[in-house]
CSV table of C-alpha atoms in Angstrom, one decimal:
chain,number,residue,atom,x,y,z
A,535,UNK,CA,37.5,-79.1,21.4
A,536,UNK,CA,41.1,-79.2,23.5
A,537,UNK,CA,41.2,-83.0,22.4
A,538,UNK,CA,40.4,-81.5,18.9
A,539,UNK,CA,42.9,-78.5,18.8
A,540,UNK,CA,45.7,-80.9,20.2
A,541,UNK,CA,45.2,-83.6,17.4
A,542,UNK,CA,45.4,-80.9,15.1
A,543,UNK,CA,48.8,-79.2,16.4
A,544,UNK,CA,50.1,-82.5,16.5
A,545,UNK,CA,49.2,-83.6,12.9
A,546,UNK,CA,50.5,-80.6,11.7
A,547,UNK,CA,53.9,-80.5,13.5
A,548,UNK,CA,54.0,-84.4,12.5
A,549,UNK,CA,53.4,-83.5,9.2
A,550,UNK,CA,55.7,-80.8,8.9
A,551,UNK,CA,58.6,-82.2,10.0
A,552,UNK,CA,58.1,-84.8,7.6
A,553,UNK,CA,57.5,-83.1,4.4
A,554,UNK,CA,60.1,-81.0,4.8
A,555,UNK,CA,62.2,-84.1,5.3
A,556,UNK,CA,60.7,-85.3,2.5
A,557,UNK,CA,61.6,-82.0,0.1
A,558,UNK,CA,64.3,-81.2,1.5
A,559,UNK,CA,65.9,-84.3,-0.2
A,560,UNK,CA,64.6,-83.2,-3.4
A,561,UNK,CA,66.3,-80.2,-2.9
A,562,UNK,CA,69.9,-81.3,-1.7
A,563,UNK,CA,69.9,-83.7,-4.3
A,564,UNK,CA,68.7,-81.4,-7.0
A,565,UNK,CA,71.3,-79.0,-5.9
A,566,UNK,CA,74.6,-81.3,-6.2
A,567,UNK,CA,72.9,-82.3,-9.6
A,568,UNK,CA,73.3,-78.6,-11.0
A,569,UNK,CA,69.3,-77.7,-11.3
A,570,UNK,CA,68.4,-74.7,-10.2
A,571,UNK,CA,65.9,-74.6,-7.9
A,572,UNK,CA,63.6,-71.5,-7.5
A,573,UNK,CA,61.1,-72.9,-4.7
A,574,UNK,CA,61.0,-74.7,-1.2
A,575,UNK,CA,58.1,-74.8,0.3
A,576,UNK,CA,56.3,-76.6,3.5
A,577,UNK,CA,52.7,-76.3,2.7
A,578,UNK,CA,50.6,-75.3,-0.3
A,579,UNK,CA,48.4,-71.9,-0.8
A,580,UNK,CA,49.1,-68.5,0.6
A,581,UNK,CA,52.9,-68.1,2.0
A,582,UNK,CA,53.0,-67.2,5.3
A,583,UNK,CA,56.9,-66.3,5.5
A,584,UNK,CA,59.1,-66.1,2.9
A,585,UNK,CA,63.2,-65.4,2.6
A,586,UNK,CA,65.5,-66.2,-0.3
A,587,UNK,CA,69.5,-67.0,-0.2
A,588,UNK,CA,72.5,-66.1,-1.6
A,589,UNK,CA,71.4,-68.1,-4.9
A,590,UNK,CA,68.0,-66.9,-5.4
A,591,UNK,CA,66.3,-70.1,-3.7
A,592,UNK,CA,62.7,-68.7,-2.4
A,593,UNK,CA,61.8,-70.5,0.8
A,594,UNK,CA,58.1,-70.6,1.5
A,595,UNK,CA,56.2,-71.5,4.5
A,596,UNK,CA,52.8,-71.5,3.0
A,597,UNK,CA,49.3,-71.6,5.1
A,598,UNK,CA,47.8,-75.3,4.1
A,599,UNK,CA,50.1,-77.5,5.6
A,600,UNK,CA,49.1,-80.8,3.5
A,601,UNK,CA,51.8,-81.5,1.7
A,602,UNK,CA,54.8,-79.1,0.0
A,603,UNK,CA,57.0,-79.3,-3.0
A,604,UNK,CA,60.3,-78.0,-4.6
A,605,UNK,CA,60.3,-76.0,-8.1
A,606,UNK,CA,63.1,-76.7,-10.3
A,607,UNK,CA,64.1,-74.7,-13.3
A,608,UNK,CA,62.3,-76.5,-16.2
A,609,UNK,CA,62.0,-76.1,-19.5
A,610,UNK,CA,58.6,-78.0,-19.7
A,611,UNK,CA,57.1,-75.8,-17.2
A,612,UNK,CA,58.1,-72.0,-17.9
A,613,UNK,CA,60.7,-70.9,-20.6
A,614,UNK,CA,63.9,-70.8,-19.7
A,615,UNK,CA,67.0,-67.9,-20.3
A,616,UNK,CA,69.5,-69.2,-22.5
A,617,UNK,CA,72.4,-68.8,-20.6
A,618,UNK,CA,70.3,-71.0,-17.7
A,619,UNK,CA,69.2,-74.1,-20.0
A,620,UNK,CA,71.9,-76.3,-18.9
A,621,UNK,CA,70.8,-75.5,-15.0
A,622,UNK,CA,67.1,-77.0,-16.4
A,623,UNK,CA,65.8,-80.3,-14.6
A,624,UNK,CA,64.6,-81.4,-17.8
A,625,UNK,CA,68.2,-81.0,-19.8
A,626,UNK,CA,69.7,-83.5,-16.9
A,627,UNK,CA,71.0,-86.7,-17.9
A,628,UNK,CA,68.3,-89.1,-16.6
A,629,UNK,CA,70.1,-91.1,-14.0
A,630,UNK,CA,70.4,-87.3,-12.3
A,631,UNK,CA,66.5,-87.0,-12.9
A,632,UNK,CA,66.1,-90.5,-11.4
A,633,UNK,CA,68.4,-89.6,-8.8
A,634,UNK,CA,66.8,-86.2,-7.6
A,635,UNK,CA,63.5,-87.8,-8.3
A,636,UNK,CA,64.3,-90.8,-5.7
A,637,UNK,CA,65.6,-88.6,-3.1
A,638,UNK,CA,62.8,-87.3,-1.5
A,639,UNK,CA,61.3,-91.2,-0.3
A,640,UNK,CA,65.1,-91.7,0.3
A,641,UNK,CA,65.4,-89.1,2.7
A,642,UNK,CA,61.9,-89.8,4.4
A,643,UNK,CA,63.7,-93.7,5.0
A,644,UNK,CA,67.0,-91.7,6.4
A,645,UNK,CA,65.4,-89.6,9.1
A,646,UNK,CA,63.4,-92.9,9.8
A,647,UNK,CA,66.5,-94.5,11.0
A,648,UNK,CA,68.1,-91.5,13.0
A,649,UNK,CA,64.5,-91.2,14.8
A,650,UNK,CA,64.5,-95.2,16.1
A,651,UNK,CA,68.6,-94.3,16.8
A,652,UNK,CA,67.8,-91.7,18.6
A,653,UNK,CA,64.9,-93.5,20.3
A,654,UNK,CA,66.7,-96.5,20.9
A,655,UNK,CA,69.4,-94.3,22.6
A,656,UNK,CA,66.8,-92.5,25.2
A,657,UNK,CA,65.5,-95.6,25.9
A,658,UNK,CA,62.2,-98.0,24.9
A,659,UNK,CA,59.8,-98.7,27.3
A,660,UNK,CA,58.0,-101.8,27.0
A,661,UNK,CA,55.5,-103.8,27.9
A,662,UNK,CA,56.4,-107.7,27.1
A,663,UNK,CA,53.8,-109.9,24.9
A,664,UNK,CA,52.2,-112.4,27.6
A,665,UNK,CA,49.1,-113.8,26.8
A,666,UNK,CA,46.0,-112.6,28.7
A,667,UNK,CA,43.3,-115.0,26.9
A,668,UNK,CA,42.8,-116.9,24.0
A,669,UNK,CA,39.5,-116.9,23.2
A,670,UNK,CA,37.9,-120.9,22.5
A,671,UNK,CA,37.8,-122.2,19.0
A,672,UNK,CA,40.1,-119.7,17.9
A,673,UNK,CA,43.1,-119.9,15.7
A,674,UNK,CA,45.6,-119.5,19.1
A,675,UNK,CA,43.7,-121.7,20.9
A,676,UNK,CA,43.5,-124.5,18.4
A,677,UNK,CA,47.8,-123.8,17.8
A,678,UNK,CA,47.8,-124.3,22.1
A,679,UNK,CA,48.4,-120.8,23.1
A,680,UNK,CA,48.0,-120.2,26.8
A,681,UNK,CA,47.0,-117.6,29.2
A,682,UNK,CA,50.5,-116.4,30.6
A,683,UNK,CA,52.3,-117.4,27.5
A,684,UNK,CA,55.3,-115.2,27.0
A,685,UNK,CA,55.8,-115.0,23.5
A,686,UNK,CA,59.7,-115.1,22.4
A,687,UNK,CA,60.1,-115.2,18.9
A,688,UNK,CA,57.5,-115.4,15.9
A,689,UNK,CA,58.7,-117.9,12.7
A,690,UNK,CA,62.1,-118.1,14.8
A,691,UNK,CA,62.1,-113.8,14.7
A,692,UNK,CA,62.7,-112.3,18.4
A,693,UNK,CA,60.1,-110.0,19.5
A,694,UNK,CA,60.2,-108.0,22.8
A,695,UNK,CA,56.6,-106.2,22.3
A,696,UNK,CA,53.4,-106.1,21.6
A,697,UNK,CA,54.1,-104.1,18.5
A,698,UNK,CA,56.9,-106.8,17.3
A,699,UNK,CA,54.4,-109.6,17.6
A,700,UNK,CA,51.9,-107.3,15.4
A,701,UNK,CA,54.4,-106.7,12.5
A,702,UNK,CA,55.5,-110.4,12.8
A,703,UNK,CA,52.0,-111.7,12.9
A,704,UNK,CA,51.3,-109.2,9.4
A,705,UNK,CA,54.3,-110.3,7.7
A,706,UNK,CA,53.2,-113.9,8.1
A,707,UNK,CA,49.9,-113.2,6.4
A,708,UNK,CA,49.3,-115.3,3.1
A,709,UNK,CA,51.3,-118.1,4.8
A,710,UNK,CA,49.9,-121.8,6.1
A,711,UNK,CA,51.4,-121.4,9.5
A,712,UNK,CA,53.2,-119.4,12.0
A,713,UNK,CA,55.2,-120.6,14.7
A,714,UNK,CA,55.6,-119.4,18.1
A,715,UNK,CA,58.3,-120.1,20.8
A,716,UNK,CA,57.4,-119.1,24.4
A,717,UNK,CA,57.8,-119.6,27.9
A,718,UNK,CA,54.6,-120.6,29.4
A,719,UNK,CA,53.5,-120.3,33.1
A,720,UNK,CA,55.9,-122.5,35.0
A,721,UNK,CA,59.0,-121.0,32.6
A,722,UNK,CA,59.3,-123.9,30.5
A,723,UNK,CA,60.0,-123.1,26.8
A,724,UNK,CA,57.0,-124.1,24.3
A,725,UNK,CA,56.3,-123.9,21.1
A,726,UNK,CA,53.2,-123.2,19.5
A,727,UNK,CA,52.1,-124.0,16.1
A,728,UNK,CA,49.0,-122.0,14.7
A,729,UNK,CA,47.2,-122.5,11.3
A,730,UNK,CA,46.7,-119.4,9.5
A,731,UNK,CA,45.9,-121.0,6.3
A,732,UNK,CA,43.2,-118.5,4.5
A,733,UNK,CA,43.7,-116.3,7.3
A,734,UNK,CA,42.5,-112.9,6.7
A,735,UNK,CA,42.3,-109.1,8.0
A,736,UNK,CA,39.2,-108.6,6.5
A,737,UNK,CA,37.4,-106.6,9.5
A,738,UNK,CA,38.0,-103.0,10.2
A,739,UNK,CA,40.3,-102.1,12.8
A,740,UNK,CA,40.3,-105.3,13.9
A,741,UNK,CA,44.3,-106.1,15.3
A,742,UNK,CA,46.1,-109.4,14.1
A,743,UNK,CA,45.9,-110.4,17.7
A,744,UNK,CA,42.1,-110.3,18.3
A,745,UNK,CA,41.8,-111.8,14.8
A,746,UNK,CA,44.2,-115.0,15.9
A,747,UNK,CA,42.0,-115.1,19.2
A,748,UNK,CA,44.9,-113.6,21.6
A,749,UNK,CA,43.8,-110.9,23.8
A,750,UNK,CA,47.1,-109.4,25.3
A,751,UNK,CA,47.4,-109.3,29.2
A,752,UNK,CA,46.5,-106.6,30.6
A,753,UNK,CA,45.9,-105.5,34.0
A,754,UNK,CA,42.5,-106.5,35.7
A,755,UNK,CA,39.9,-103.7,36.1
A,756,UNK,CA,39.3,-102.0,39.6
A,757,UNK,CA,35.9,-100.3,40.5
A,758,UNK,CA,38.2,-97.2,40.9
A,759,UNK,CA,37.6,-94.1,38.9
A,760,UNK,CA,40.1,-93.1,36.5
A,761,UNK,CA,38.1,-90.7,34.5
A,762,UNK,CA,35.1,-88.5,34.8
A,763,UNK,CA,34.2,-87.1,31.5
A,764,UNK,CA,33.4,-83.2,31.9
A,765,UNK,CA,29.9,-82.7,31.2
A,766,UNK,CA,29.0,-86.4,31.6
A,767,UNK,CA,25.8,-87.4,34.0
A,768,UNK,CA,29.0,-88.7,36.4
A,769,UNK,CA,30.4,-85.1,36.7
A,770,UNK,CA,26.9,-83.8,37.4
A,771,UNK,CA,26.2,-86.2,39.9
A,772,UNK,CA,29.5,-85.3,42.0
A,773,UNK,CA,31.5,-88.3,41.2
A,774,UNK,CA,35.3,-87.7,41.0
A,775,UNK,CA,38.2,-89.5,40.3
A,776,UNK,CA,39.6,-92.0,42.9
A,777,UNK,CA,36.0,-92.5,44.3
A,778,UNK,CA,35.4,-96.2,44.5
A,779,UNK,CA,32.1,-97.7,43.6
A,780,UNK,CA,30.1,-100.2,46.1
A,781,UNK,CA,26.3,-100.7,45.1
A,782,UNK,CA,24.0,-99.4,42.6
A,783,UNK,CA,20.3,-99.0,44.0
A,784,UNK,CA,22.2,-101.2,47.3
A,785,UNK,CA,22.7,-104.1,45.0
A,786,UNK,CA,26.7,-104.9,45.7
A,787,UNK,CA,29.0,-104.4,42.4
A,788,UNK,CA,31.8,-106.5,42.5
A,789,UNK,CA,33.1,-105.9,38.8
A,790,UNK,CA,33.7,-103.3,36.2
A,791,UNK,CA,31.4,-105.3,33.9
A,792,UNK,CA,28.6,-105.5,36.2
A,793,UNK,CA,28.5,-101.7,36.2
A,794,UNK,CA,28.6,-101.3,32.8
A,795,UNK,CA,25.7,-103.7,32.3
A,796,UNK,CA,23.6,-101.8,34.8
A,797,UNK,CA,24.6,-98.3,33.5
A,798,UNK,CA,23.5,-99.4,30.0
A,799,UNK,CA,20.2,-100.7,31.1
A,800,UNK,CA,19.3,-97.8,32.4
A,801,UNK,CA,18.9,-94.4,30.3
A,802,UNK,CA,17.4,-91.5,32.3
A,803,UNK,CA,16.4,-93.3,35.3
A,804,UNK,CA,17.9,-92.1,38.2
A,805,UNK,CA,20.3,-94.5,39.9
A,806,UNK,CA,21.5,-94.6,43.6
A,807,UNK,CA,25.4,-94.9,43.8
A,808,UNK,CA,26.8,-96.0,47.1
A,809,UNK,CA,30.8,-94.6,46.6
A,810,UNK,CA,33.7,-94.9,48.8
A,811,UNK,CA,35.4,-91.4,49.3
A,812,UNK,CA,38.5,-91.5,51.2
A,813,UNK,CA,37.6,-92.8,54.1
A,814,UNK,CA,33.6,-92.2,53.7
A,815,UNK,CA,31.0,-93.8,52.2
A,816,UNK,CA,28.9,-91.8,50.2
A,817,UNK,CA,25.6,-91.9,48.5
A,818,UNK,CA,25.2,-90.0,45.2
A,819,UNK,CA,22.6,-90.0,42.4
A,820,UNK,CA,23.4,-90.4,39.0
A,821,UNK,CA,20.7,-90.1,35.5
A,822,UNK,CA,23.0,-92.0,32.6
A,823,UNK,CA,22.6,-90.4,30.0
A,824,UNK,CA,20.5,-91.6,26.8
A,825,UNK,CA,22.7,-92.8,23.8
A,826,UNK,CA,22.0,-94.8,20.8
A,827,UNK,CA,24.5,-97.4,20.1
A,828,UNK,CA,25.5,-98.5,16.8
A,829,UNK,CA,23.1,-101.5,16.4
A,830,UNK,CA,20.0,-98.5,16.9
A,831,UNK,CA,19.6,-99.5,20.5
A,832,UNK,CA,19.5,-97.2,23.1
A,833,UNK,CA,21.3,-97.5,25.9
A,834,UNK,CA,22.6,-95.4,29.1
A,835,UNK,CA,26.3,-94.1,29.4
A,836,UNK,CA,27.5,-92.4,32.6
A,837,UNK,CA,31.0,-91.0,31.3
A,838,UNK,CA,34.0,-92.9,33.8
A,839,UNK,CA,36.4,-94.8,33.0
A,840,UNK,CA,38.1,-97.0,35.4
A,841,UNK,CA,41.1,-97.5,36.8
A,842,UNK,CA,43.5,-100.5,36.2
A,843,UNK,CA,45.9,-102.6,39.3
A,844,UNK,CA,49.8,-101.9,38.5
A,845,UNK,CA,51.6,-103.3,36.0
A,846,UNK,CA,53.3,-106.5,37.5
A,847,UNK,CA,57.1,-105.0,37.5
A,848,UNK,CA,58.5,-108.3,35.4
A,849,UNK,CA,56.3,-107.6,32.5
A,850,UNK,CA,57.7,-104.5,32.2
A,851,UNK,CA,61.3,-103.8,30.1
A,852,UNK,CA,63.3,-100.8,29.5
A,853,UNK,CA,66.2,-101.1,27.0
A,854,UNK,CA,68.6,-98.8,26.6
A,855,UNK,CA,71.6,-99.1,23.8
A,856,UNK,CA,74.8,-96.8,22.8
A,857,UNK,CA,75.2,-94.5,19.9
A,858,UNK,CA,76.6,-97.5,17.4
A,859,UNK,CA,74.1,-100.2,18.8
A,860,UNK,CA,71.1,-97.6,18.2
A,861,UNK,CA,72.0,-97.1,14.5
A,862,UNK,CA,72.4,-100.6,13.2
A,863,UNK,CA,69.0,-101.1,15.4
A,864,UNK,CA,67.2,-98.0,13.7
A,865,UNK,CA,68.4,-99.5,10.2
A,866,UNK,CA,67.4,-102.9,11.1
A,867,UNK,CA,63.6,-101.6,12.0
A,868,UNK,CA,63.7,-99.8,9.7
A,869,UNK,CA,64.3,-102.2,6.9
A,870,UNK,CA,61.7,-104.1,8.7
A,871,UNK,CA,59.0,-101.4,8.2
A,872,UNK,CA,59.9,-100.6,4.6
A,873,UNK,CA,59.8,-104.5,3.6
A,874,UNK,CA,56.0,-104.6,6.1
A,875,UNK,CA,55.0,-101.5,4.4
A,876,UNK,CA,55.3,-103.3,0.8
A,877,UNK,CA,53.5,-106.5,2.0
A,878,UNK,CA,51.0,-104.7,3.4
A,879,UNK,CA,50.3,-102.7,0.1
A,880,UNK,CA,50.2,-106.1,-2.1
A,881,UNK,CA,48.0,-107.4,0.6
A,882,UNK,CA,45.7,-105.0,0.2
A,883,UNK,CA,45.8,-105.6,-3.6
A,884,UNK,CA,44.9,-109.5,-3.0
A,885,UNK,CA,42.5,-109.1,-0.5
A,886,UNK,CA,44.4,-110.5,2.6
A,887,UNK,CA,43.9,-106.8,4.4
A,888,UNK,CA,40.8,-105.1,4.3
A,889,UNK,CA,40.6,-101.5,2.3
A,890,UNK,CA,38.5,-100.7,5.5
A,891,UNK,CA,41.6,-100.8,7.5
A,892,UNK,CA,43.3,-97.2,5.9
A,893,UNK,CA,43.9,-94.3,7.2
A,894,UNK,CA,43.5,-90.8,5.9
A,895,UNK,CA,44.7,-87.4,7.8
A,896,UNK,CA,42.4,-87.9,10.5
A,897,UNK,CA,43.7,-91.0,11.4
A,898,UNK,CA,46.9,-89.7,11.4
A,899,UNK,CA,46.1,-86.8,13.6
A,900,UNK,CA,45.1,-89.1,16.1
A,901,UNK,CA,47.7,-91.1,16.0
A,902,UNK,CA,49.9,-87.9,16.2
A,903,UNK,CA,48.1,-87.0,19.3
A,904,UNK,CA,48.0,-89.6,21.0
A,905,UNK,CA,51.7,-89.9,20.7
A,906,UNK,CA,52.9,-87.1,22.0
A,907,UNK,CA,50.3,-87.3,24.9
A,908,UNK,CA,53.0,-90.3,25.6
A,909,UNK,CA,56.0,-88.3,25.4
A,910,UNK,CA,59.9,-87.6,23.1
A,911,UNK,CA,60.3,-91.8,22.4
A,912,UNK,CA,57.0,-92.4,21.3
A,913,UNK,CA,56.8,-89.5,19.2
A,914,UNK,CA,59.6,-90.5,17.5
A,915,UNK,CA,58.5,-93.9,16.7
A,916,UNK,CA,55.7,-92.4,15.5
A,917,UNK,CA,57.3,-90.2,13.2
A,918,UNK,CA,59.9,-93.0,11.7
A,919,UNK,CA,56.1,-95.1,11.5
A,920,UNK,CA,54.4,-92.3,9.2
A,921,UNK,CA,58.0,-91.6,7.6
A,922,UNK,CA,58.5,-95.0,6.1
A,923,UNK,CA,55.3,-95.3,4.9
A,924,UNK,CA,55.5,-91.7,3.0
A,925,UNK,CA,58.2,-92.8,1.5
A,926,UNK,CA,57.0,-96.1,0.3
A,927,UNK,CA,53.4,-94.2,-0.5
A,928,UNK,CA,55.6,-92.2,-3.0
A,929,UNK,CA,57.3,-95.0,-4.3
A,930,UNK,CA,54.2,-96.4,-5.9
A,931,UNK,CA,54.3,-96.0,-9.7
A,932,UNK,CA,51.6,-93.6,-10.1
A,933,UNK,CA,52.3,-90.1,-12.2
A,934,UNK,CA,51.4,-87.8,-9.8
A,935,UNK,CA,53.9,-89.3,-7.3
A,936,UNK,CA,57.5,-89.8,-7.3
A,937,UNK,CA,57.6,-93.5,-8.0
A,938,UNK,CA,55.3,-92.9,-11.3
A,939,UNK,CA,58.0,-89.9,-12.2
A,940,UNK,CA,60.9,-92.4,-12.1
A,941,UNK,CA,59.1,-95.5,-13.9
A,942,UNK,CA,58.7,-93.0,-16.7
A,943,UNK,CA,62.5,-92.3,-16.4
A,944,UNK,CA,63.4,-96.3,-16.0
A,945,UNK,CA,61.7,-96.4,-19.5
A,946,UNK,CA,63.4,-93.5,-21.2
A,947,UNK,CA,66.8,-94.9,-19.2
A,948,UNK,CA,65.7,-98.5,-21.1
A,949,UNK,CA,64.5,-97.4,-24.7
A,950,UNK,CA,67.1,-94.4,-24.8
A,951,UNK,CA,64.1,-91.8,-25.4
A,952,UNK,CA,61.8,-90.0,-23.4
A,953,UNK,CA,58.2,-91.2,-23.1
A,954,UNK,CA,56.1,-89.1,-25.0
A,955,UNK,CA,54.5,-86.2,-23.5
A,956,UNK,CA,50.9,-87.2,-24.4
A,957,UNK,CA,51.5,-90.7,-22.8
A,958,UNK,CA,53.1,-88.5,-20.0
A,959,UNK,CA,49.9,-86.2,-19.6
A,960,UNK,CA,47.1,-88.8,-20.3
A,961,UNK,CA,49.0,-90.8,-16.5
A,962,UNK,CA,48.7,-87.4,-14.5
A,963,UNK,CA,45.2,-87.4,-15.7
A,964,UNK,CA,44.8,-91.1,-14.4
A,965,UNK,CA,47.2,-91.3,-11.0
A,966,UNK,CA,45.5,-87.6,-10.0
A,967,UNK,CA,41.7,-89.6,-10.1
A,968,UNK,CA,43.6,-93.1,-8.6
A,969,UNK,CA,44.9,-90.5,-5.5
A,970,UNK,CA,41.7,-88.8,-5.4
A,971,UNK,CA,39.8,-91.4,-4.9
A,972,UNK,CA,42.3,-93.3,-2.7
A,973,UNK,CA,42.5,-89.9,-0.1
A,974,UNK,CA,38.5,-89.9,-0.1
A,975,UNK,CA,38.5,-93.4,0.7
A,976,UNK,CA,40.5,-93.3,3.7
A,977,UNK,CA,38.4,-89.8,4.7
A,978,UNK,CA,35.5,-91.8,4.6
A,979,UNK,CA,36.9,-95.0,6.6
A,980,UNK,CA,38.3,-91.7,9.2
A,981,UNK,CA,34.5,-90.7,10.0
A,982,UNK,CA,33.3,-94.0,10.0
A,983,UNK,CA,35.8,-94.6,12.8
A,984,UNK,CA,34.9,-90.9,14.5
């Protein structure tokens, strides 16, 4: 439930900070156009607070926080005074439509870049790409990638992360090959050439590395515990974190996997852990519980997690950069995301991604979670991540978002007259079921993944 109610607070400040982002371009723009704008509000439904200022602007912060919108004078909508038509959205020339329109996934690209500037300029902890295995017959294994390979650059493009290597292996989809410079074990510079021809992300959740064959290095599992689950059979049998495990039933367990193995085989039937405490050895019993995995097999679980052996301190790299160095970098990434963001959407049309690999609100709150468990920088990069992609999201030429609002303009801008408001009406009709069915898609791959 804390997990839950964390998730939750997160995905909503997230969210928040976002849409009003988002709106609040509407709204600038809307007001150096000369529309009147009656409404800002974060959140749809009942208003929670409301003020208005000097120009009769009602500010709304309303109690479903999914979404928000601003409310232009508009002859299409409401009638309008006399004396107030020429303050009407709708009696706008339309490059000051298009231009108001386009400011709210314009805005939501802006704040992107002053987020990665501002992370860039508190620093960016990283962990460097080194190869921990490459699993046989795979793609990186038949290319010659190597345990300990540091990976430099991907198709002649510097990466310094994990998360680099992942955009530049995604970007590189629909191609025949990908090319990889790297330093390998004894520091020599190597280059790798890997066959991606017909290469597809066709599995759910399934990363680009694992899909390639690279498992990234990570470090090796102790028989220390990191975790005990509250609740869990561990927790009832008195294990606590930092106790070390030695035998099960006096059989010796000399890795993580082993454990695991014997744990699973062993629903409800009590087990005799020899631990190390401190400086003691103790002997505890533990009754896994009884779970049934996805395949319909039971099997039991126990509810620790282990702890991992340090980082080594050379795979490990902070960068830090000044005010002007941070900027052209948060454009630069940014750019990158915008241009990833509309490969990954035509992707999805050809069938080189998997429509199992969206993401709906839950997702999201996840995500939103779990990144400010982690702290101010990776908060942020979240926020430029979902940022970008609302933008781009709204870009798409459907109706009932902004990008469907200015192809209708971009036609009345090219035939010199407005589309007609049937044509106009029967797309709402349409892009409202296209969304729907979209948002209840990625709901459905969100509890699949839960």
């Amino acid at each position: 439930m804390l997990e839950f109610l964390w998730n939750l607070g997160s995905f909503i400040l997230a969210l928040g900070i976002l849409v009003t982002v988002h709106e609040y371009g509407h709204f600038w723009v809307a007001r150096k156009a000369g529309v009147k704008v009656l409404r800002f509000s974060v959140g749809f439904g009942k208003p929670i607070f409301t003020w208005y200022d000097k120009l009769g602007t009602e500010y709304v912060i309303a109690l479903i926080p999914l979404g928000g919108y601003v409310k232009m004078l508009d002859e299409r909508v409401e009638e309008v005074a006399e004396h107030e038509r020429h303050l009407a959205f709708n009696n706008k020339p339309v490059s000051k439509r298009i231009a108001v329109v386009a400011a709210g996934p314009m805005a939501n690209f802006l704040f992107a870049i002053v987020a990665l500037g501002a992370m860039y300029m508190l620093g960016v902890q990283s962990i460097k790409p080194v190869v921990g295995s490459v699993a046989e017959q795979s793609r990186a294994a038949q290319g010659g990638l190597q345990p300990h390979d540091l990976i430099l650059e991907v198709n002649e493009k510097s990466v310094h992360d994990w998360q680099d290597v992942m955009f530049a292996f995604m970007s590189s989809l629909g191609e025949n090959d990908m090319t990889l410079k790297v330093t390998d074990e004894s520091g020599r510079i190597q280059y790798r050439r890997l066959d991606i021809q017909n290469w597809k992300l066709d599995q759910q959740d399934v990363p680009p590395t694992e899909s390639l064959g690279i498992t990234p290095f990570r470090p090796a599992i102790t028989l220390n515990l990191a975790l005990v689950s509250k609740g869990s059979a561990a927790e009832k049998a008195g294990l606590l974190v930092g106790d070390q495990i030695l035998a099960v039933n006096g059989a010796p367990v000399s890795t993580w996997q082993e454990l695991v193995a014997l744990i699973q085989q062993s629903p409800n039937i009590p087990l005799a852990i020899d631990i190390k405490r401190q400086s003691q050895q103790v002997t505890l019993t533990a009754i896994p519980a009884l779970q049934v995995a996805d395949n319909g097999t039971e099997q039991g679980v126990l509810g620790v997690a282990p702890a991992l052996e340090n980082w080594p301190t050379n795979y490990i790299e902070t960068r830090h950069f000044g005010p002007l160095d941070s900027m052209v970098l948060g454009v630069k990434k940014t750019w990158e995301l915008i241009t990833l963001s509309f490969d990954m959407i035509g992707n999805l049309l050809t069938g080189q991604v998997s429509v199992k690999n969206l993401s709906g609100p839950v997702g999201i709150a996840v995500g939103a979670g779990a990144s400010v468990s982690y702290g101010l920088v990776a908060f942020l990069s979240f926020l430029a991540l979902i940022s970008v992609n609302l933008g781009v999201f709204n870009l798409l030429p459907l109706p009932v978002l902004d990008g469907g609002h200015l192809m209708y303009y971009i036609i009345e801008l090219i035939r010199k007259k407005p589309v007609s408001e049937k044509t106009q009406e029967l797309g709402f009709k349409v892009g409202a079921m296209l969304l729907l069915a979209l948002t209840c898609f990625a709901l459905m791959n969100d509890v699949a993944r839960l």
